Amino acid sequence: MSSGAMFWWNMLKQMGAVYECPKDSQGIRLGPLVGYAGKDEDGVAYVGDVYANLAVLERHPEYLASIANMLIETHPVLSTANVFCGAPEGGKSLALLLARQRQVTYCYPDQEVVKGTRDKKLEFLRHEGTLQGKYVVIVEDVLNNFSTTDTLISLIEEQGGHVVAIAGVLNRSLVVEDRWHDLLVCSAIRRPIHQYRQTDDEVKDDIAKGNVVLKPKHEWERLAYAMRHFPA
């Protein structure tokens, strides 16, 4: 990581927003694996050893505002936007602060349940009709597989808007550095974080033993306890 990214990463760690699975000298996990939002081709959640819980960061708006200010100062493309669109749910707070800093418009799509299923889709309802002819930055908290990003690009274009960049706190993608298609990706932290299929050799024993927390935000205290009990 760059020195700037390391600064923000350490800030997240100090506020208790980062889980890094403790391991012994032989690499045996002393804490649980964590689940990620992304899913493999069989619809099963990926898992890994590191998790950034940016819901913790949202509770400290002064730090999130500092990240917003830094992003605007270091990425001139963000100053060309007149709308910041927050991806539910994690991107909303940062998008609002970016819009406030630039004194421009803020919006977000709603998550609607698909009738007859438990699936959700994104749709502009509350903020419908606000993007015609606008230059839009899509804002997320964590960037990884960019599937939500692609959905939002399509929705914004359907509303007559033009996406000019993508912004976020953490870009943890293994393959995307600073460009997604032809759009600049602006993040405070660029740190690739490896993920595994639950059948991969590196994790299958832990999965078989149930040594995994698939919804880290719901069991954050358990993860924090593991790090306190087995400090690096």
PDB file of N, CA and C in Angstrom, residues 153-229:
ATOM      1  N   ILE A 153     -24.553   2.043 -13.089  1.00  0.00           N
ATOM      2  CA  ILE A 153     -24.239   2.725 -14.349  1.00  0.00           C
ATOM      3  C   ILE A 153     -25.433   2.631 -15.297  1.00  0.00           C
ATOM      4  N   SER A 154     -25.996   1.432 -15.423  1.00  0.00           N
ATOM      5  CA  SER A 154     -27.154   1.250 -16.306  1.00  0.00           C
ATOM      6  C   SER A 154     -28.347   2.071 -15.850  1.00  0.00           C
ATOM      7  N   LEU A 155     -28.622   2.066 -14.525  1.00  0.00           N
ATOM      8  CA  LEU A 155     -29.765   2.820 -14.005  1.00  0.00           C
ATOM      9  C   LEU A 155     -29.596   4.316 -14.226  1.00  0.00           C
ATOM     10  N   ILE A 156     -28.391   4.801 -13.984  1.00  0.00           N
ATOM     11  CA  ILE A 156     -28.135   6.243 -14.147  1.00  0.00           C
ATOM     12  C   ILE A 156     -28.280   6.648 -15.605  1.00  0.00           C
ATOM     13  N   GLU A 157     -27.761   5.830 -16.508  1.00  0.00           N
ATOM     14  CA  GLU A 157     -27.885   6.143 -17.928  1.00  0.00           C
ATOM     15  C   GLU A 157     -29.345   6.091 -18.381  1.00  0.00           C
ATOM     16  N   GLU A 158     -30.122   5.163 -17.812  1.00  0.00           N
ATOM     17  CA  GLU A 158     -31.552   5.111 -18.136  1.00  0.00           C
ATOM     18  C   GLU A 158     -32.270   6.381 -17.688  1.00  0.00           C
ATOM     19  N   GLN A 159     -31.754   7.006 -16.626  1.00  0.00           N
ATOM     20  CA  GLN A 159     -32.340   8.243 -16.107  1.00  0.00           C
ATOM     21  C   GLN A 159     -31.794   9.485 -16.819  1.00  0.00           C
ATOM     22  N   GLY A 160     -30.928   9.268 -17.813  1.00  0.00           N
ATOM     23  CA  GLY A 160     -30.393  10.390 -18.571  1.00  0.00           C
ATOM     24  C   GLY A 160     -29.135  11.003 -17.990  1.00  0.00           C
ATOM     25  N   GLY A 161     -28.525  10.336 -17.004  1.00  0.00           N
ATOM     26  CA  GLY A 161     -27.297  10.843 -16.410  1.00  0.00           C
ATOM     27  C   GLY A 161     -26.059  10.269 -17.076  1.00  0.00           C
ATOM     28  N   HIS A 162     -24.911  10.882 -16.767  1.00  0.00           N
ATOM     29  CA  HIS A 162     -23.633  10.466 -17.332  1.00  0.00           C
ATOM     30  C   HIS A 162     -22.657  10.183 -16.182  1.00  0.00           C
ATOM     31  N   VAL A 163     -22.221   8.952 -16.046  1.00  0.00           N
ATOM     32  CA  VAL A 163     -21.288   8.595 -14.979  1.00  0.00           C
ATOM     33  C   VAL A 163     -19.888   9.039 -15.374  1.00  0.00           C
ATOM     34  N   VAL A 164     -19.214   9.783 -14.476  1.00  0.00           N
ATOM     35  CA  VAL A 164     -17.875  10.295 -14.780  1.00  0.00           C
ATOM     36  C   VAL A 164     -16.788   9.635 -13.942  1.00  0.00           C
ATOM     37  N   ALA A 165     -17.148   8.978 -12.837  1.00  0.00           N
ATOM     38  CA  ALA A 165     -16.132   8.345 -11.992  1.00  0.00           C
ATOM     39  C   ALA A 165     -16.814   7.467 -10.951  1.00  0.00           C
ATOM     40  N   ILE A 166     -16.005   6.674 -10.292  1.00  0.00           N
ATOM     41  CA  ILE A 166     -16.443   5.812  -9.187  1.00  0.00           C
ATOM     42  C   ILE A 166     -15.562   6.134  -7.997  1.00  0.00           C
ATOM     43  N   ALA A 167     -16.166   6.316  -6.826  1.00  0.00           N
ATOM     44  CA  ALA A 167     -15.400   6.665  -5.625  1.00  0.00           C
ATOM     45  C   ALA A 167     -15.750   5.723  -4.490  1.00  0.00           C
ATOM     46  N   GLY A 168     -14.794   5.507  -3.597  1.00  0.00           N
ATOM     47  CA  GLY A 168     -15.043   4.662  -2.436  1.00  0.00           C
ATOM     48  C   GLY A 168     -13.961   4.815  -1.396  1.00  0.00           C
ATOM     49  N   VAL A 169     -14.192   4.215  -0.250  1.00  0.00           N
ATOM     50  CA  VAL A 169     -13.183   4.243   0.818  1.00  0.00           C
ATOM     51  C   VAL A 169     -12.094   3.220   0.532  1.00  0.00           C
ATOM     52  N   LEU A 170     -12.502   1.974   0.246  1.00  0.00           N
ATOM     53  CA  LEU A 170     -11.556   0.867   0.067  1.00  0.00           C
ATOM     54  C   LEU A 170     -11.790   0.175  -1.262  1.00  0.00           C
ATOM     55  N   ASN A 171     -10.755   0.091  -2.074  1.00  0.00           N
ATOM     56  CA  ASN A 171     -10.772  -0.742  -3.274  1.00  0.00           C
ATOM     57  C   ASN A 171      -9.985  -2.005  -2.947  1.00  0.00           C
ATOM     58  N   ARG A 172     -10.711  -3.118  -2.707  1.00  0.00           N
ATOM     59  CA  ARG A 172     -10.070  -4.369  -2.325  1.00  0.00           C
ATOM     60  C   ARG A 172     -10.002  -5.361  -3.479  1.00  0.00           C
ATOM     61  N   SER A 173     -10.333  -4.920  -4.697  1.00  0.00           N
ATOM     62  CA  SER A 173     -10.328  -5.806  -5.851  1.00  0.00           C
ATOM     63  C   SER A 173      -8.934  -6.358  -6.118  1.00  0.00           C
ATOM     64  N   LEU A 174      -8.882  -7.606  -6.542  1.00  0.00           N
ATOM     65  CA  LEU A 174      -7.608  -8.228  -6.917  1.00  0.00           C
ATOM     66  C   LEU A 174      -7.162  -7.808  -8.307  1.00  0.00           C
ATOM     67  N   VAL A 175      -8.067  -7.284  -9.111  1.00  0.00           N
ATOM     68  CA  VAL A 175      -7.733  -7.017 -10.514  1.00  0.00           C
ATOM     69  C   VAL A 175      -7.923  -5.559 -10.938  1.00  0.00           C
ATOM     70  N   VAL A 176      -8.804  -4.824 -10.280  1.00  0.00           N
ATOM     71  CA  VAL A 176      -9.087  -3.442 -10.690  1.00  0.00           C
ATOM     72  C   VAL A 176      -8.211  -2.492  -9.893  1.00  0.00           C
ATOM     73  N   GLU A 177      -7.343  -1.777 -10.594  1.00  0.00           N
ATOM     74  CA  GLU A 177      -6.461  -0.810  -9.931  1.00  0.00           C
ATOM     75  C   GLU A 177      -7.150   0.552  -9.852  1.00  0.00           C
ATOM     76  N   ASP A 178      -7.107   1.301 -10.932  1.00  0.00           N
ATOM     77  CA  ASP A 178      -7.681   2.651 -10.902  1.00  0.00           C
ATOM     78  C   ASP A 178      -8.626   2.924 -12.068  1.00  0.00           C
ATOM     79  N   ARG A 179      -9.016   1.867 -12.797  1.00  0.00           N
ATOM     80  CA  ARG A 179      -9.950   2.034 -13.902  1.00  0.00           C
ATOM     81  C   ARG A 179     -10.950   0.888 -13.918  1.00  0.00           C
ATOM     82  N   TRP A 180     -12.215   1.224 -14.113  1.00  0.00           N
ATOM     83  CA  TRP A 180     -13.239   0.224 -14.384  1.00  0.00           C
ATOM     84  C   TRP A 180     -13.880   0.614 -15.697  1.00  0.00           C
ATOM     85  N   HIS A 181     -13.719  -0.216 -16.710  1.00  0.00           N
ATOM     86  CA  HIS A 181     -14.056   0.164 -18.080  1.00  0.00           C
ATOM     87  C   HIS A 181     -13.260   1.443 -18.390  1.00  0.00           C
ATOM     88  N   ASP A 182     -13.919   2.522 -18.721  1.00  0.00           N
ATOM     89  CA  ASP A 182     -13.200   3.764 -19.001  1.00  0.00           C
ATOM     90  C   ASP A 182     -13.361   4.792 -17.875  1.00  0.00           C
ATOM     91  N   LEU A 183     -13.824   4.342 -16.715  1.00  0.00           N
ATOM     92  CA  LEU A 183     -14.087   5.251 -15.596  1.00  0.00           C
ATOM     93  C   LEU A 183     -12.965   5.186 -14.566  1.00  0.00           C
ATOM     94  N   LEU A 184     -12.573   6.348 -14.058  1.00  0.00           N
ATOM     95  CA  LEU A 184     -11.553   6.405 -13.022  1.00  0.00           C
ATOM     96  C   LEU A 184     -12.126   5.913 -11.705  1.00  0.00           C
ATOM     97  N   VAL A 185     -11.386   5.045 -11.023  1.00  0.00           N
ATOM     98  CA  VAL A 185     -11.760   4.549  -9.698  1.00  0.00           C
ATOM     99  C   VAL A 185     -10.933   5.311  -8.661  1.00  0.00           C
ATOM    100  N   CYS A 186     -11.608   6.050  -7.791  1.00  0.00           N
ATOM    101  CA  CYS A 186     -10.956   6.907  -6.795  1.00  0.00           C
ATOM    102  C   CYS A 186     -11.213   6.330  -5.407  1.00  0.00           C
ATOM    103  N   SER A 187     -10.169   5.917  -4.714  1.00  0.00           N
ATOM    104  CA  SER A 187     -10.350   5.338  -3.380  1.00  0.00           C
ATOM    105  C   SER A 187      -9.299   5.876  -2.428  1.00  0.00           C
ATOM    106  N   ALA A 188      -9.667   5.916  -1.154  1.00  0.00           N
ATOM    107  CA  ALA A 188      -8.703   6.333  -0.134  1.00  0.00           C
ATOM    108  C   ALA A 188      -7.682   5.235   0.114  1.00  0.00           C
ATOM    109  N   ILE A 189      -8.131   3.979   0.027  1.00  0.00           N
ATOM    110  CA  ILE A 189      -7.268   2.839   0.311  1.00  0.00           C
ATOM    111  C   ILE A 189      -7.327   1.871  -0.861  1.00  0.00           C
ATOM    112  N   ARG A 190      -6.164   1.563  -1.422  1.00  0.00           N
ATOM    113  CA  ARG A 190      -6.063   0.502  -2.425  1.00  0.00           C
ATOM    114  C   ARG A 190      -5.324  -0.667  -1.775  1.00  0.00           C
ATOM    115  N   ARG A 191      -6.080  -1.705  -1.410  1.00  0.00           N
ATOM    116  CA  ARG A 191      -5.491  -2.885  -0.799  1.00  0.00           C
ATOM    117  C   ARG A 191      -6.187  -4.134  -1.330  1.00  0.00           C
ATOM    118  N   PRO A 192      -5.538  -4.892  -2.209  1.00  0.00           N
ATOM    119  CA  PRO A 192      -6.129  -6.153  -2.666  1.00  0.00           C
ATOM    120  C   PRO A 192      -6.290  -7.114  -1.482  1.00  0.00           C
ATOM    121  N   ILE A 193      -7.464  -7.697  -1.362  1.00  0.00           N
ATOM    122  CA  ILE A 193      -7.743  -8.659  -0.291  1.00  0.00           C
ATOM    123  C   ILE A 193      -8.202  -9.960  -0.940  1.00  0.00           C
ATOM    124  N   HIS A 194      -7.444 -11.025  -0.700  1.00  0.00           N
ATOM    125  CA  HIS A 194      -7.748 -12.288  -1.353  1.00  0.00           C
ATOM    126  C   HIS A 194      -9.038 -12.885  -0.801  1.00  0.00           C
ATOM    127  N   GLN A 195      -9.735 -13.586  -1.672  1.00  0.00           N
ATOM    128  CA  GLN A 195     -10.949 -14.283  -1.269  1.00  0.00           C
ATOM    129  C   GLN A 195     -10.904 -15.708  -1.814  1.00  0.00           C
ATOM    130  N   TYR A 196     -11.607 -16.605  -1.127  1.00  0.00           N
ATOM    131  CA  TYR A 196     -11.595 -18.016  -1.488  1.00  0.00           C
ATOM    132  C   TYR A 196     -13.010 -18.526  -1.714  1.00  0.00           C
ATOM    133  N   ARG A 197     -13.128 -19.501  -2.613  1.00  0.00           N
ATOM    134  CA  ARG A 197     -14.343 -20.298  -2.631  1.00  0.00           C
ATOM    135  C   ARG A 197     -14.343 -21.183  -1.388  1.00  0.00           C
ATOM    136  N   GLN A 198     -15.514 -21.506  -0.890  1.00  0.00           N
ATOM    137  CA  GLN A 198     -15.580 -22.286   0.342  1.00  0.00           C
ATOM    138  C   GLN A 198     -15.067 -23.713   0.156  1.00  0.00           C
ATOM    139  N   THR A 199     -14.877 -24.129  -1.095  1.00  0.00           N
ATOM    140  CA  THR A 199     -14.333 -25.456  -1.371  1.00  0.00           C
ATOM    141  C   THR A 199     -12.830 -25.445  -1.616  1.00  0.00           C
ATOM    142  N   ASP A 200     -12.212 -24.272  -1.601  1.00  0.00           N
ATOM    143  CA  ASP A 200     -10.769 -24.186  -1.842  1.00  0.00           C
ATOM    144  C   ASP A 200      -9.987 -24.860  -0.720  1.00  0.00           C
ATOM    145  N   ASP A 201      -8.847 -25.446  -1.083  1.00  0.00           N
ATOM    146  CA  ASP A 201      -8.032 -26.166  -0.107  1.00  0.00           C
ATOM    147  C   ASP A 201      -7.611 -25.277   1.061  1.00  0.00           C
ATOM    148  N   GLU A 202      -7.378 -24.001   0.794  1.00  0.00           N
ATOM    149  CA  GLU A 202      -6.880 -23.093   1.830  1.00  0.00           C
ATOM    150  C   GLU A 202      -7.880 -22.885   2.967  1.00  0.00           C
ATOM    151  N   VAL A 203      -9.159 -23.170   2.708  1.00  0.00           N
ATOM    152  CA  VAL A 203     -10.188 -22.857   3.717  1.00  0.00           C
ATOM    153  C   VAL A 203     -11.128 -24.012   4.024  1.00  0.00           C
ATOM    154  N   LYS A 204     -11.090 -25.086   3.249  1.00  0.00           N
ATOM    155  CA  LYS A 204     -12.130 -26.117   3.368  1.00  0.00           C
ATOM    156  C   LYS A 204     -12.157 -26.773   4.751  1.00  0.00           C
ATOM    157  N   ASP A 205     -10.999 -26.895   5.423  1.00  0.00           N
ATOM    158  CA  ASP A 205     -11.007 -27.489   6.758  1.00  0.00           C
ATOM    159  C   ASP A 205     -11.715 -26.577   7.753  1.00  0.00           C
ATOM    160  N   ASP A 206     -11.456 -25.275   7.666  1.00  0.00           N
ATOM    161  CA  ASP A 206     -12.137 -24.329   8.564  1.00  0.00           C
ATOM    162  C   ASP A 206     -13.630 -24.311   8.287  1.00  0.00           C
ATOM    163  N   ILE A 207     -14.008 -24.379   7.020  1.00  0.00           N
ATOM    164  CA  ILE A 207     -15.431 -24.413   6.665  1.00  0.00           C
ATOM    165  C   ILE A 207     -16.078 -25.659   7.254  1.00  0.00           C
ATOM    166  N   ALA A 208     -15.406 -26.806   7.131  1.00  0.00           N
ATOM    167  CA  ALA A 208     -15.958 -28.062   7.650  1.00  0.00           C
ATOM    168  C   ALA A 208     -16.149 -28.006   9.160  1.00  0.00           C
ATOM    169  N   LYS A 209     -15.271 -27.294   9.848  1.00  0.00           N
ATOM    170  CA  LYS A 209     -15.358 -27.163  11.311  1.00  0.00           C
ATOM    171  C   LYS A 209     -16.317 -26.062  11.735  1.00  0.00           C
ATOM    172  N   GLY A 210     -16.853 -25.338  10.789  1.00  0.00           N
ATOM    173  CA  GLY A 210     -17.745 -24.231  11.129  1.00  0.00           C
ATOM    174  C   GLY A 210     -17.004 -23.005  11.622  1.00  0.00           C
ATOM    175  N   ASN A 211     -15.708 -22.915  11.324  1.00  0.00           N
ATOM    176  CA  ASN A 211     -14.894 -21.791  11.770  1.00  0.00           C
ATOM    177  C   ASN A 211     -15.017 -20.639  10.774  1.00  0.00           C
ATOM    178  N   VAL A 212     -16.220 -20.106  10.676  1.00  0.00           N
ATOM    179  CA  VAL A 212     -16.488 -19.040   9.720  1.00  0.00           C
ATOM    180  C   VAL A 212     -17.651 -18.197  10.222  1.00  0.00           C
ATOM    181  N   VAL A 213     -17.550 -16.904  10.000  1.00  0.00           N
ATOM    182  CA  VAL A 213     -18.632 -15.958  10.284  1.00  0.00           C
ATOM    183  C   VAL A 213     -19.061 -15.374   8.941  1.00  0.00           C
ATOM    184  N   LEU A 214     -20.219 -15.797   8.452  1.00  0.00           N
ATOM    185  CA  LEU A 214     -20.651 -15.397   7.120  1.00  0.00           C
ATOM    186  C   LEU A 214     -21.226 -13.984   7.081  1.00  0.00           C
ATOM    187  N   LYS A 215     -21.695 -13.495   8.220  1.00  0.00           N
ATOM    188  CA  LYS A 215     -22.202 -12.125   8.284  1.00  0.00           C
ATOM    189  C   LYS A 215     -21.411 -11.363   9.341  1.00  0.00           C
ATOM    190  N   PRO A 216     -20.231 -10.879   8.964  1.00  0.00           N
ATOM    191  CA  PRO A 216     -19.310 -10.297   9.953  1.00  0.00           C
ATOM    192  C   PRO A 216     -19.894  -9.145  10.756  1.00  0.00           C
ATOM    193  N   LYS A 217     -20.669  -8.274  10.123  1.00  0.00           N
ATOM    194  CA  LYS A 217     -21.213  -7.132  10.857  1.00  0.00           C
ATOM    195  C   LYS A 217     -22.133  -7.585  11.990  1.00  0.00           C
ATOM    196  N   HIS A 218     -22.806  -8.742  11.811  1.00  0.00           N
ATOM    197  CA  HIS A 218     -23.734  -9.244  12.821  1.00  0.00           C
ATOM    198  C   HIS A 218     -23.016  -9.890  14.005  1.00  0.00           C
ATOM    199  N   GLU A 219     -21.740 -10.283  13.798  1.00  0.00           N
ATOM    200  CA  GLU A 219     -20.984 -10.935  14.865  1.00  0.00           C
ATOM    201  C   GLU A 219     -19.637 -10.245  15.062  1.00  0.00           C
ATOM    202  N   TRP A 220     -19.674  -8.936  14.992  1.00  0.00           N
ATOM    203  CA  TRP A 220     -18.425  -8.175  15.043  1.00  0.00           C
ATOM    204  C   TRP A 220     -17.705  -8.345  16.380  1.00  0.00           C
ATOM    205  N   GLU A 221     -18.440  -8.447  17.459  1.00  0.00           N
ATOM    206  CA  GLU A 221     -17.798  -8.598  18.762  1.00  0.00           C
ATOM    207  C   GLU A 221     -17.039  -9.921  18.844  1.00  0.00           C
ATOM    208  N   ARG A 222     -17.587 -10.965  18.227  1.00  0.00           N
ATOM    209  CA  ARG A 222     -16.877 -12.253  18.201  1.00  0.00           C
ATOM    210  C   ARG A 222     -15.541 -12.115  17.475  1.00  0.00           C
ATOM    211  N   LEU A 223     -15.541 -11.388  16.373  1.00  0.00           N
ATOM    212  CA  LEU A 223     -14.310 -11.194  15.614  1.00  0.00           C
ATOM    213  C   LEU A 223     -13.322 -10.325  16.393  1.00  0.00           C
ATOM    214  N   ALA A 224     -13.832  -9.279  17.022  1.00  0.00           N
ATOM    215  CA  ALA A 224     -12.968  -8.420  17.829  1.00  0.00           C
ATOM    216  C   ALA A 224     -12.356  -9.200  18.988  1.00  0.00           C
ATOM    217  N   TYR A 225     -13.150 -10.088  19.580  1.00  0.00           N
ATOM    218  CA  TYR A 225     -12.641 -10.916  20.676  1.00  0.00           C
ATOM    219  C   TYR A 225     -11.500 -11.807  20.216  1.00  0.00           C
ATOM    220  N   ALA A 226     -11.635 -12.379  19.015  1.00  0.00           N
ATOM    221  CA  ALA A 226     -10.589 -13.249  18.483  1.00  0.00           C
ATOM    222  C   ALA A 226      -9.277 -12.491  18.345  1.00  0.00           C
ATOM    223  N   MET A 227      -9.348 -11.249  17.890  1.00  0.00           N
ATOM    224  CA  MET A 227      -8.110 -10.470  17.737  1.00  0.00           C
ATOM    225  C   MET A 227      -7.533 -10.067  19.085  1.00  0.00           C
ATOM    226  N   ARG A 228      -8.416  -9.761  20.051  1.00  0.00           N
ATOM    227  CA  ARG A 228      -7.919  -9.417  21.396  1.00  0.00           C
ATOM    228  C   ARG A 228      -7.284 -10.631  22.081  1.00  0.00           C
ATOM    229  N   HIS A 229      -7.893 -11.788  21.871  1.00  0.00           N
ATOM    230  CA  HIS A 229      -7.435 -13.016  22.546  1.00  0.00           C
ATOM    231  C   HIS A 229      -6.160 -13.574  21.927  1.00  0.00           C
TER     232      HIS A 229
END
